[in-house]
XYZ file of C-alpha atoms in Angstrom:
646
model
C -37.383 -33.614 -70.132
C -35.449 -31.886 -67.358
C -37.542 -31.657 -64.218
C -38.116 -28.367 -62.442
C -37.292 -27.793 -58.815
C -40.382 -27.312 -56.594
C -40.337 -24.120 -54.569
C -42.697 -23.437 -51.726
C -40.871 -21.381 -49.133
C -43.177 -20.036 -46.476
C -42.798 -16.298 -46.997
C -40.369 -13.936 -48.485
C -37.808 -13.439 -45.776
C -34.834 -15.747 -45.983
C -33.975 -15.181 -42.340
C -37.316 -16.642 -41.328
C -36.585 -19.779 -43.289
C -32.943 -20.321 -42.286
C -31.687 -23.246 -40.279
C -31.830 -21.297 -37.028
C -35.545 -20.562 -37.266
C -37.072 -23.360 -39.286
C -37.551 -25.819 -36.443
C -40.189 -23.714 -34.704
C -42.446 -24.199 -37.719
C -42.158 -27.955 -37.322
C -40.261 -28.792 -40.487
C -36.711 -28.494 -41.678
C -35.993 -26.354 -44.756
C -32.467 -25.048 -44.100
C -31.940 -23.557 -47.567
C -35.460 -22.304 -48.075
C -36.485 -25.145 -50.358
C -38.117 -28.507 -49.490
C -36.216 -31.701 -50.104
C -38.259 -34.621 -51.413
C -35.373 -36.853 -52.466
C -36.539 -39.535 -50.054
C -39.936 -39.782 -51.704
C -40.999 -41.748 -54.756
C -40.335 -39.690 -57.859
C -36.929 -38.296 -56.952
C -36.264 -34.581 -56.447
C -39.663 -33.367 -57.673
C -42.922 -34.428 -56.113
C -45.455 -34.499 -58.943
C -47.721 -37.052 -57.322
C -50.932 -35.095 -56.866
C -52.218 -37.751 -54.510
C -49.325 -37.227 -52.099
C -50.434 -35.010 -49.191
C -47.937 -33.469 -46.809
C -49.820 -33.621 -43.507
C -47.019 -32.229 -41.343
C -48.971 -29.027 -40.627
C -52.442 -30.549 -40.487
C -52.881 -29.921 -36.767
C -52.026 -26.248 -37.142
C -53.931 -25.840 -40.384
C -56.997 -27.295 -38.672
C -56.851 -24.411 -36.186
C -56.330 -21.819 -38.919
C -57.165 -21.264 -41.700
C -58.957 -24.653 -41.671
C -58.969 -27.969 -43.487
C -60.787 -28.839 -46.694
C -62.965 -31.936 -46.451
C -61.833 -34.823 -48.647
C -65.329 -34.952 -50.109
C -64.831 -31.552 -51.733
C -64.089 -32.203 -55.427
C -60.552 -31.429 -56.603
C -60.669 -30.008 -60.103
C -58.867 -31.664 -62.993
C -57.479 -29.506 -65.811
C -59.927 -26.715 -65.062
C -59.559 -23.491 -67.032
C -59.636 -19.959 -65.649
C -58.919 -16.694 -67.434
C -57.437 -13.530 -65.962
C -57.353 -10.054 -67.430
C -53.770 -8.991 -66.764
C -53.985 -5.774 -68.789
C -53.444 -3.360 -65.898
C -51.742 -0.061 -65.179
C -49.621 -0.526 -62.100
C -50.297 2.328 -59.717
C -47.710 2.489 -56.960
C -48.107 4.205 -53.620
C -45.239 6.477 -54.609
C -46.995 7.487 -57.809
C -50.246 8.228 -55.982
C -48.398 9.729 -52.995
C -50.419 7.565 -50.600
C -49.439 5.084 -47.880
C -50.565 1.904 -49.606
C -51.809 1.230 -53.128
C -53.556 -1.892 -54.451
C -51.123 -4.374 -55.939
C -51.594 -6.392 -59.149
C -52.916 -9.456 -57.315
C -55.602 -11.414 -59.150
C -58.122 -13.804 -57.638
C -58.415 -17.180 -59.355
C -61.524 -18.471 -57.623
C -59.628 -21.533 -56.380
C -58.412 -22.748 -53.005
C -55.507 -25.069 -52.195
C -56.186 -27.687 -49.549
C -53.493 -27.896 -46.819
C -50.446 -29.893 -47.887
C -51.881 -30.860 -51.276
C -49.914 -30.303 -54.445
C -51.532 -28.049 -57.041
C -50.560 -28.007 -60.705
C -50.809 -24.770 -62.693
C -50.124 -24.617 -66.414
C -49.069 -21.212 -67.766
C -49.355 -20.491 -71.523
C -46.265 -20.033 -73.636
C -44.955 -16.460 -73.808
C -46.288 -15.448 -70.413
C -43.632 -14.328 -67.949
C -43.280 -12.328 -64.756
C -45.916 -14.196 -62.747
C -46.007 -15.380 -59.149
C -48.526 -17.683 -57.545
C -49.561 -16.938 -53.976
C -51.342 -19.441 -51.779
C -53.004 -17.893 -48.750
C -54.678 -14.543 -48.338
C -53.615 -14.149 -44.714
C -50.305 -12.366 -45.126
C -50.035 -10.708 -41.719
C -46.660 -11.595 -40.156
C -47.144 -12.491 -36.495
C -43.487 -12.971 -35.610
C -42.899 -11.548 -32.143
C -46.509 -12.032 -30.982
C -47.119 -14.072 -27.841
C -49.048 -16.180 -27.297
C -49.616 -17.189 -30.913
C -53.085 -18.231 -32.014
C -51.754 -19.358 -35.370
C -48.327 -19.830 -36.932
C -46.686 -16.500 -37.781
C -46.381 -17.131 -41.537
C -48.993 -19.158 -43.340
C -48.825 -17.995 -46.941
C -46.266 -18.598 -49.651
C -45.309 -17.124 -53.006
C -43.553 -18.922 -55.830
C -42.474 -17.842 -59.291
C -44.291 -19.666 -62.057
C -43.223 -19.982 -65.661
C -44.609 -20.982 -69.039
C -45.449 -24.650 -68.861
C -46.237 -26.898 -65.905
C -45.732 -25.581 -62.350
C -46.322 -27.290 -59.005
C -47.023 -25.458 -55.765
C -48.068 -26.479 -52.281
C -48.889 -24.720 -49.013
C -48.873 -26.756 -45.813
C -51.670 -24.577 -44.371
C -53.655 -24.270 -47.595
C -55.282 -21.055 -48.728
C -56.847 -18.975 -51.451
C -54.894 -19.062 -54.718
C -53.839 -15.812 -56.395
C -51.759 -14.864 -59.411
C -49.526 -11.817 -59.037
C -48.147 -10.088 -62.119
C -45.038 -7.988 -62.691
C -46.124 -6.853 -66.132
C -49.302 -6.361 -68.117
C -50.615 -8.405 -71.044
C -52.962 -6.902 -73.594
C -55.027 -10.055 -74.064
C -56.610 -12.200 -71.346
C -54.495 -15.135 -70.184
C -55.935 -18.632 -69.781
C -54.507 -20.923 -67.095
C -55.115 -24.591 -66.367
C -55.295 -25.801 -62.773
C -55.456 -29.270 -61.236
C -56.014 -30.576 -57.692
C -57.380 -27.292 -56.306
C -60.935 -26.847 -55.042
C -63.456 -24.334 -56.265
C -64.040 -21.514 -53.803
C -67.666 -20.324 -53.438
C -66.727 -16.718 -54.178
C -69.336 -14.098 -54.983
C -68.444 -11.895 -57.947
C -70.571 -8.786 -58.392
C -72.227 -8.732 -61.788
C -71.534 -12.424 -62.380
C -72.894 -14.372 -59.415
C -76.539 -14.834 -58.472
C -77.604 -14.344 -54.853
C -79.708 -17.480 -54.477
C -77.282 -19.693 -56.388
C -74.417 -18.361 -54.292
C -76.216 -19.155 -51.036
C -76.659 -22.719 -52.261
C -72.962 -22.939 -53.231
C -71.857 -21.717 -49.808
C -74.057 -24.266 -48.062
C -72.709 -27.087 -50.242
C -69.048 -26.083 -50.038
C -66.462 -27.374 -47.584
C -63.930 -24.617 -48.364
C -63.134 -22.619 -45.180
C -62.636 -19.207 -46.824
C -64.311 -17.388 -49.698
C -64.045 -14.027 -51.398
C -66.552 -11.260 -52.048
C -65.346 -9.566 -55.206
C -66.204 -6.330 -56.971
C -64.314 -4.291 -59.522
C -62.942 -2.048 -56.777
C -62.679 -4.114 -53.602
C -62.328 -7.743 -52.469
C -63.015 -9.172 -49.010
C -61.737 -12.550 -47.787
C -64.144 -13.897 -45.166
C -64.724 -17.232 -43.378
C -67.441 -19.450 -44.820
C -68.604 -20.576 -41.365
C -69.590 -17.023 -40.417
C -71.595 -16.699 -43.615
C -73.393 -19.969 -42.780
C -74.233 -18.723 -39.281
C -75.940 -15.614 -40.649
C -78.456 -17.720 -42.560
C -80.237 -18.475 -39.282
C -79.762 -14.990 -37.778
C -81.867 -11.828 -37.756
C -79.738 -10.395 -40.572
C -78.920 -13.250 -42.955
C -76.208 -12.484 -45.453
C -78.220 -13.563 -48.476
C -78.063 -10.244 -50.333
C -74.436 -9.979 -51.522
C -75.459 -8.150 -54.697
C -76.906 -5.260 -52.694
C -74.009 -5.206 -50.214
C -71.249 -5.358 -52.801
C -72.972 -2.825 -55.036
C -72.761 -0.381 -52.138
C -69.125 -1.281 -51.470
C -68.252 -0.784 -55.124
C -69.919 2.630 -55.006
C -67.949 3.567 -51.901
C -64.657 2.993 -53.666
C -65.904 4.436 -56.931
C -67.048 7.708 -55.372
C -65.592 8.054 -51.884
C -62.064 6.670 -52.203
C -60.790 6.564 -55.791
C -63.211 9.240 -56.953
C -62.743 11.554 -53.995
C -58.998 11.397 -54.493
C -59.522 12.559 -58.076
C -58.738 9.206 -59.702
C -60.515 7.767 -62.727
C -59.988 4.798 -65.018
C -59.501 6.849 -68.178
C -57.554 9.839 -66.854
C -55.167 11.260 -69.425
C -52.355 11.574 -66.902
C -51.232 8.251 -65.453
C -50.911 9.800 -61.999
C -54.651 10.430 -61.990
C -55.714 6.923 -62.991
C -57.519 4.647 -60.575
C -55.605 1.686 -59.216
C -56.235 -1.166 -61.640
C -55.996 -3.707 -58.857
C -58.656 -4.074 -56.205
C -58.389 -2.864 -52.651
C -58.460 -5.870 -50.336
C -59.531 -6.649 -46.804
C -59.244 -9.897 -44.825
C -60.301 -11.222 -41.446
C -57.794 -13.041 -39.234
C -57.874 -14.634 -35.771
C -54.798 -12.663 -34.663
C -53.255 -9.430 -35.907
C -49.704 -8.180 -35.889
C -50.953 -4.935 -34.362
C -54.224 -3.580 -33.020
C -57.841 -4.613 -33.536
C -57.511 -3.753 -37.209
C -54.720 -2.317 -39.294
C -54.115 -0.892 -42.725
C -52.080 -2.436 -45.494
C -52.534 -4.584 -48.554
C -54.684 -6.242 -47.557
C -56.081 -4.372 -44.582
C -56.740 -6.779 -41.706
C -59.599 -6.920 -39.223
C -60.125 -9.333 -36.353
C -62.317 -12.293 -37.239
C -65.235 -11.349 -35.018
C -68.869 -10.424 -35.596
C -68.204 -6.687 -35.663
C -65.585 -6.776 -38.418
C -67.537 -9.424 -40.324
C -70.625 -7.233 -40.161
C -68.639 -4.202 -41.277
C -67.868 -6.064 -44.502
C -71.145 -7.891 -45.099
C -73.996 -6.018 -43.409
C -75.931 -3.638 -45.638
C -77.076 -1.838 -42.507
C -73.471 -1.362 -41.306
C -72.230 0.199 -44.516
C -75.246 2.429 -45.137
C -75.957 3.875 -41.691
C -73.970 6.297 -39.579
C -73.431 4.025 -36.592
C -71.877 1.279 -38.695
C -69.450 3.158 -40.889
C -66.185 3.314 -39.103
C -63.747 0.392 -38.933
C -63.358 -0.636 -42.573
C -63.544 2.935 -43.835
C -61.020 3.914 -41.170
C -58.423 1.334 -42.248
C -58.853 1.935 -45.961
C -58.509 5.623 -45.110
C -55.105 4.930 -43.571
C -54.024 3.384 -46.861
C -55.061 6.543 -48.695
C -53.363 9.162 -46.494
C -50.736 11.431 -48.067
C -48.240 12.078 -45.231
C -45.368 12.958 -47.545
C -47.224 16.014 -48.878
C -49.830 17.389 -46.503
C -51.089 15.069 -43.743
C -48.743 16.238 -41.004
C -47.508 14.347 -37.954
C -50.449 14.927 -35.593
C -53.033 13.878 -38.208
C -52.159 10.167 -38.306
C -55.541 9.140 -36.866
C -57.389 12.128 -38.321
C -57.142 12.478 -42.088
C -57.897 8.770 -42.605
C -61.304 9.294 -40.982
C -62.240 12.069 -43.391
C -63.275 9.309 -45.797
C -65.933 8.258 -43.268
C -67.456 11.714 -43.532
C -67.332 11.640 -47.312
C -69.356 8.419 -47.369
C -71.762 9.781 -44.769
C -72.213 13.013 -46.698
C -72.968 11.208 -49.961
C -75.566 8.876 -48.461
C -77.075 11.523 -46.174
C -76.129 9.796 -42.929
C -76.216 11.468 -39.534
C -72.722 12.518 -38.399
C -73.739 12.667 -34.755
C -74.012 8.878 -34.351
C -70.981 7.890 -36.441
C -68.690 7.606 -33.433
C -69.171 8.678 -29.791
C -66.009 10.794 -29.882
C -67.328 12.820 -32.822
C -70.386 13.894 -30.877
C -68.301 15.340 -28.055
C -65.143 16.251 -29.954
C -66.624 18.590 -32.539
C -68.304 21.016 -30.079
C -65.208 21.066 -27.852
C -62.974 21.788 -30.822
C -65.231 24.608 -32.002
C -65.113 26.162 -28.529
C -61.325 26.095 -28.801
C -61.386 27.795 -32.201
C -63.685 30.535 -30.885
C -61.254 31.514 -28.136
C -59.454 34.821 -28.674
C -56.505 36.502 -27.045
C -54.126 33.716 -26.094
C -51.794 32.185 -28.641
C -52.903 28.783 -29.967
C -51.134 25.745 -31.351
C -53.318 23.163 -33.083
C -50.638 20.484 -32.835
C -49.496 20.872 -29.229
C -52.349 22.404 -27.203
C -53.851 19.875 -24.810
C -57.344 21.056 -25.692
C -56.850 19.744 -29.245
C -54.930 16.571 -28.445
C -57.556 14.296 -29.923
C -57.892 12.976 -33.499
C -61.635 13.584 -33.569
C -61.240 17.217 -32.574
C -58.606 17.652 -35.262
C -61.062 16.455 -37.893
C -63.295 19.458 -37.239
C -61.581 22.151 -39.354
C -61.363 19.821 -42.370
C -65.037 18.866 -42.166
C -65.916 22.576 -41.781
C -64.092 23.376 -45.026
C -65.844 20.495 -46.807
C -69.245 21.496 -45.517
C -68.899 25.211 -46.248
C -66.961 25.087 -49.520
C -67.635 21.609 -50.885
C -66.181 18.139 -50.490
C -64.229 18.602 -53.715
C -61.717 20.483 -51.561
C -60.270 17.063 -50.679
C -60.096 16.113 -54.354
C -58.116 19.292 -54.960
C -55.671 18.458 -52.162
C -55.092 14.930 -53.434
C -54.719 15.901 -57.069
C -52.303 18.700 -56.292
C -50.329 16.360 -54.034
C -49.903 13.754 -56.768
C -48.542 16.412 -59.103
C -46.371 18.197 -56.545
C -42.773 18.611 -57.694
C -41.384 17.598 -54.328
C -42.503 16.238 -50.977
C -42.782 18.384 -47.862
C -40.164 17.549 -45.210
C -41.711 19.154 -42.111
C -44.999 19.945 -40.426
C -44.754 23.669 -41.151
C -44.259 23.056 -44.864
C -47.305 20.771 -44.785
C -49.303 23.449 -42.942
C -48.231 25.923 -45.615
C -49.235 23.554 -48.381
C -52.730 22.934 -46.990
C -53.268 26.648 -46.317
C -52.223 27.605 -49.828
C -54.043 24.797 -51.668
C -57.299 25.227 -49.771
C -57.093 28.981 -50.381
C -56.595 28.216 -54.066
C -59.659 25.953 -54.036
C -61.883 28.455 -52.234
C -60.432 31.502 -54.046
C -60.239 33.009 -50.568
C -57.407 33.856 -48.217
C -58.132 31.428 -45.393
C -55.527 32.818 -43.005
C -58.170 33.899 -40.433
C -59.498 30.334 -40.391
C -56.031 28.887 -39.850
C -55.340 31.542 -37.206
C -58.523 30.641 -35.329
C -57.430 26.998 -35.254
C -53.827 27.798 -34.340
C -52.510 26.073 -37.472
C -49.340 28.037 -38.056
C -48.042 29.009 -41.482
C -45.100 30.921 -42.853
C -45.264 34.663 -43.458
C -43.973 34.268 -46.994
C -46.861 31.952 -47.905
C -49.315 34.350 -46.299
C -47.966 37.153 -48.478
C -48.382 35.038 -51.600
C -51.950 34.030 -50.759
C -53.037 37.523 -49.660
C -51.913 38.979 -52.972
C -54.063 36.493 -54.892
C -57.347 36.319 -52.983
C -59.698 38.414 -50.860
C -59.741 37.713 -47.160
C -62.241 35.305 -45.615
C -65.296 37.271 -44.497
C -67.221 34.751 -42.372
C -66.161 33.015 -39.141
C -66.620 29.517 -40.552
C -64.652 28.009 -37.642
C -67.873 28.496 -35.649
C -69.807 26.136 -37.950
C -70.987 22.896 -36.300
C -71.167 20.019 -38.816
C -73.333 18.015 -36.406
C -76.128 20.587 -36.323
C -75.380 22.281 -39.654
C -75.510 25.656 -37.893
C -73.144 28.568 -37.270
C -70.262 29.968 -39.246
C -72.209 32.866 -40.745
C -71.021 35.714 -38.521
C -68.912 38.418 -40.085
C -65.287 38.324 -39.005
C -64.267 41.290 -36.881
C -60.543 41.993 -37.115
C -59.288 43.586 -33.930
C -56.035 45.488 -33.874
C -53.441 44.429 -31.338
C -50.084 45.833 -30.315
C -47.142 43.683 -31.324
C -44.412 45.725 -29.658
C -43.207 49.170 -28.642
C -39.693 50.496 -28.293
C -40.558 51.814 -24.828
C -42.509 49.916 -22.171
C -45.525 51.537 -20.550
C -44.678 53.306 -17.303
C -48.304 54.319 -16.873
C -51.357 52.817 -18.500
C -50.703 49.952 -20.927
C -49.918 49.196 -24.543
C -53.346 47.594 -24.887
C -54.908 51.020 -24.220
C -53.574 52.199 -27.588
C -56.146 50.061 -29.409
C -58.989 49.625 -26.929
C -61.220 52.207 -28.642
C -61.353 54.441 -25.548
C -59.411 57.757 -25.856
C -59.673 58.269 -22.100
C -57.425 55.340 -21.313
C -53.808 55.869 -22.264
C -50.324 54.572 -22.850
C -47.465 56.547 -21.307
C -43.972 55.609 -22.418
C -41.185 55.295 -19.888
C -40.098 58.624 -18.387
C -37.961 57.459 -15.456
C -34.394 57.058 -16.724
C -35.271 55.797 -20.212
C -32.461 54.418 -22.296
C -31.635 55.929 -25.669
C -33.628 53.140 -27.325
C -36.613 53.998 -25.116
C -36.599 57.659 -26.135
C -37.380 59.367 -29.433
C -37.878 58.067 -32.047
C -40.593 55.829 -30.583
C -41.555 52.773 -32.633
C -44.907 51.046 -32.198
C -45.941 48.010 -34.298
C -49.632 47.189 -34.701
C -51.195 43.932 -35.933
C -54.364 44.420 -38.004
C -55.469 40.853 -37.288
C -54.923 39.670 -40.854
C -53.656 40.928 -44.180
C -56.527 43.314 -44.800
C -56.959 46.697 -46.497
C -55.991 49.589 -44.213
C -56.591 53.131 -45.403
C -54.682 55.023 -42.685
C -54.222 55.576 -38.958
C -55.962 57.646 -36.335
C -54.874 58.895 -32.921
C -55.870 60.740 -29.792
C -53.205 62.523 -27.806
C -52.872 62.503 -24.020
C -56.264 62.807 -22.263
C -56.784 66.110 -20.399
C -55.149 69.494 -20.851
C -51.482 68.597 -20.505
C -49.988 68.518 -24.011
C -46.452 67.455 -23.059
C -45.631 64.152 -24.764
C -47.955 64.615 -27.723
C -46.456 62.999 -30.827
C -45.533 65.245 -33.722
C -43.769 64.077 -36.915
C -44.295 60.454 -37.848
C -43.723 57.795 -40.512
C -45.941 54.752 -41.202
C -44.657 51.539 -42.760
C -46.600 48.404 -43.675
C -45.698 44.717 -43.986
C -47.385 41.393 -44.639
C -44.844 39.399 -42.693
C -43.426 41.734 -40.011
C -40.068 41.513 -41.760
C -40.203 43.383 -45.038
C -41.631 46.878 -44.563
C -42.551 49.533 -47.105
C -43.338 53.197 -46.528
C -47.037 54.035 -46.540
C -46.641 57.772 -45.799
C -45.445 60.522 -43.470
C -47.239 63.273 -41.593
C -47.516 65.521 -38.558
C -49.878 65.117 -35.621
C -51.574 68.170 -34.060
C -50.762 69.404 -30.574
C -54.322 68.931 -29.254
C -56.630 66.257 -27.962
C -58.928 66.039 -30.984
C -59.202 62.884 -33.083
C -56.547 62.947 -35.785
C -56.867 60.863 -38.948
C -54.136 60.284 -41.482
C -55.118 58.778 -44.843
C -52.398 57.063 -46.831
C -51.680 59.226 -49.878
C -51.614 56.317 -52.347
C -54.778 54.645 -51.133
C -55.387 51.653 -48.844
C -52.640 49.080 -48.419
C -53.261 45.362 -47.885
C -51.118 44.308 -44.949
C -51.165 42.815 -41.487
C -48.397 44.722 -39.701
C -47.980 48.498 -39.391
C -44.932 50.163 -37.935
C -45.500 53.732 -36.703
C -42.368 55.741 -35.920
C -42.903 58.891 -33.847
C -39.799 60.910 -34.713
C -40.297 63.715 -32.190
C -42.916 65.326 -29.990
C -44.309 68.495 -28.537
C -42.840 69.621 -25.240
C -39.221 70.305 -26.146
C -36.099 68.255 -26.627
C -35.887 67.380 -22.940
C -39.060 65.279 -23.071
C -38.097 61.673 -23.925
C -41.509 60.066 -23.789
C -44.703 59.889 -25.818
C -48.302 59.652 -24.578
C -51.373 58.499 -26.514
C -54.994 57.995 -25.611
C -55.382 55.963 -28.846
C -53.191 54.959 -31.775
C -55.067 52.679 -34.128
C -55.711 51.681 -37.737
C -58.395 52.968 -40.074
C -60.190 50.067 -41.706
C -62.437 50.623 -44.737
């Protein structure tokens, strides 16, 4: 029978395995394939007793050796359910989606050949040895070799695979199979994995103590963690022994069931494929060195192999109390962000952390001790939102240049309107016809979708936070929903107080065709008829004379029933306005006529009610066509010119 060629290239990038780079790994594989022609057996090494020890020294450092006393299995059977629906990140519109990678429960010792028999009719499979897939090329100094895992295509029949560093054995699938697939494996070692719903706590503890395998997996339906066995052993003599994996993994499974997949609106049996849960498991691993940071997202997400990250995965206290729920949730949150639809550029370290609050909300944890920056950031952000007068910009203002502060408006919406607001955002994003190319389009999308969820025009909330949006979207939303009535940007999620005050919409002056020569434009809307605005009277240009145009901002798109005015304070009537027109607009671009009228030549309060009833708008343009005092008077004077609100 024709012999197969043995492939075990260390990683997927040909450039890393070319002649120019291979020597730094300590072995020569110029074409990406090993050459065993000098060994007994010709061009294919099928001698399972032959061990390639060329990387033993490095494998001893990481990920570790497997003692020779550990039994190597012979023709052992394992079965995998490969009937999955492949959910891609593109389909879910998230950064990273779980891949169809299946744990076998076996571990390959460094340099030892493993035989895997695949049943007839099964195609599209790859075997992966090593769960540590972080590429450390470019890091200095290196604590381990940059690439220590390998992937190899396997086919129906007998396959041989080897990894010089050893590692956990996985099967990756390109396609699904309706029926479970049974494999046969030889010369691997059994890993003391814990599988929720299958393993027993006490029996598992005994297996871990007896095993000489350096790494093991904690597996649930939704998530898998790859952790070092030696750290598990050390806990057995600590104050918090990890002897309760059933309780820990039950909680982890719930987190992904309810707070990741579920919160994003995903379920196993959703009618629409876009709304189905990932059929693969989310994965996390610990490593002695990372390509970036103390932890980073990806498949798998990677955390540093220290006590804090280990505890974040294995400590029941860490995953069920406020002060422990950050790192792992944070990195998985990065995987789940939707930057192509709504998570705009300044929210990179913000929207991922919203999952932390979802978990905390479900289990009733205290937000105030989740992270030190939350405790200070939320009150400071709320103070910013309460400020009035000056223009704000959520994305560029220094006062908001902090990811924890930028979480505040999202948590306020969740707390006041329900955490399902996030589910609505995610579901709508998956079904969006197109992605959003810019921050403003993402602002618009969040404003519109959250308004849809709350059945409320949230423009005052977005205005308070300085999250800008387009006038056209504001028009669309204002026509569908009533305006927000409560100042929910004052709500403090840490104390569960505030946000119940009625919103007071104050009129402001947008512009006037003539500058104030005496008084000020602000006096038009200050509520005091004894203060005044006097248009320019010293050499006004034609544009600064009649007709005078004044544009008022109602504060939001709200119902306005008319205008009112006071003429010049005192007895002098020169400069009193006379004939006028009022126009309204939702965007300060497209104006419609609300009505026309004539003001009296006296100092009494004058009210003009729109003839066709109140109009819902934000901007009002008042054109004073002429005035009392004769054609030689170019100016207009008002003690007050304001809007009548119902």
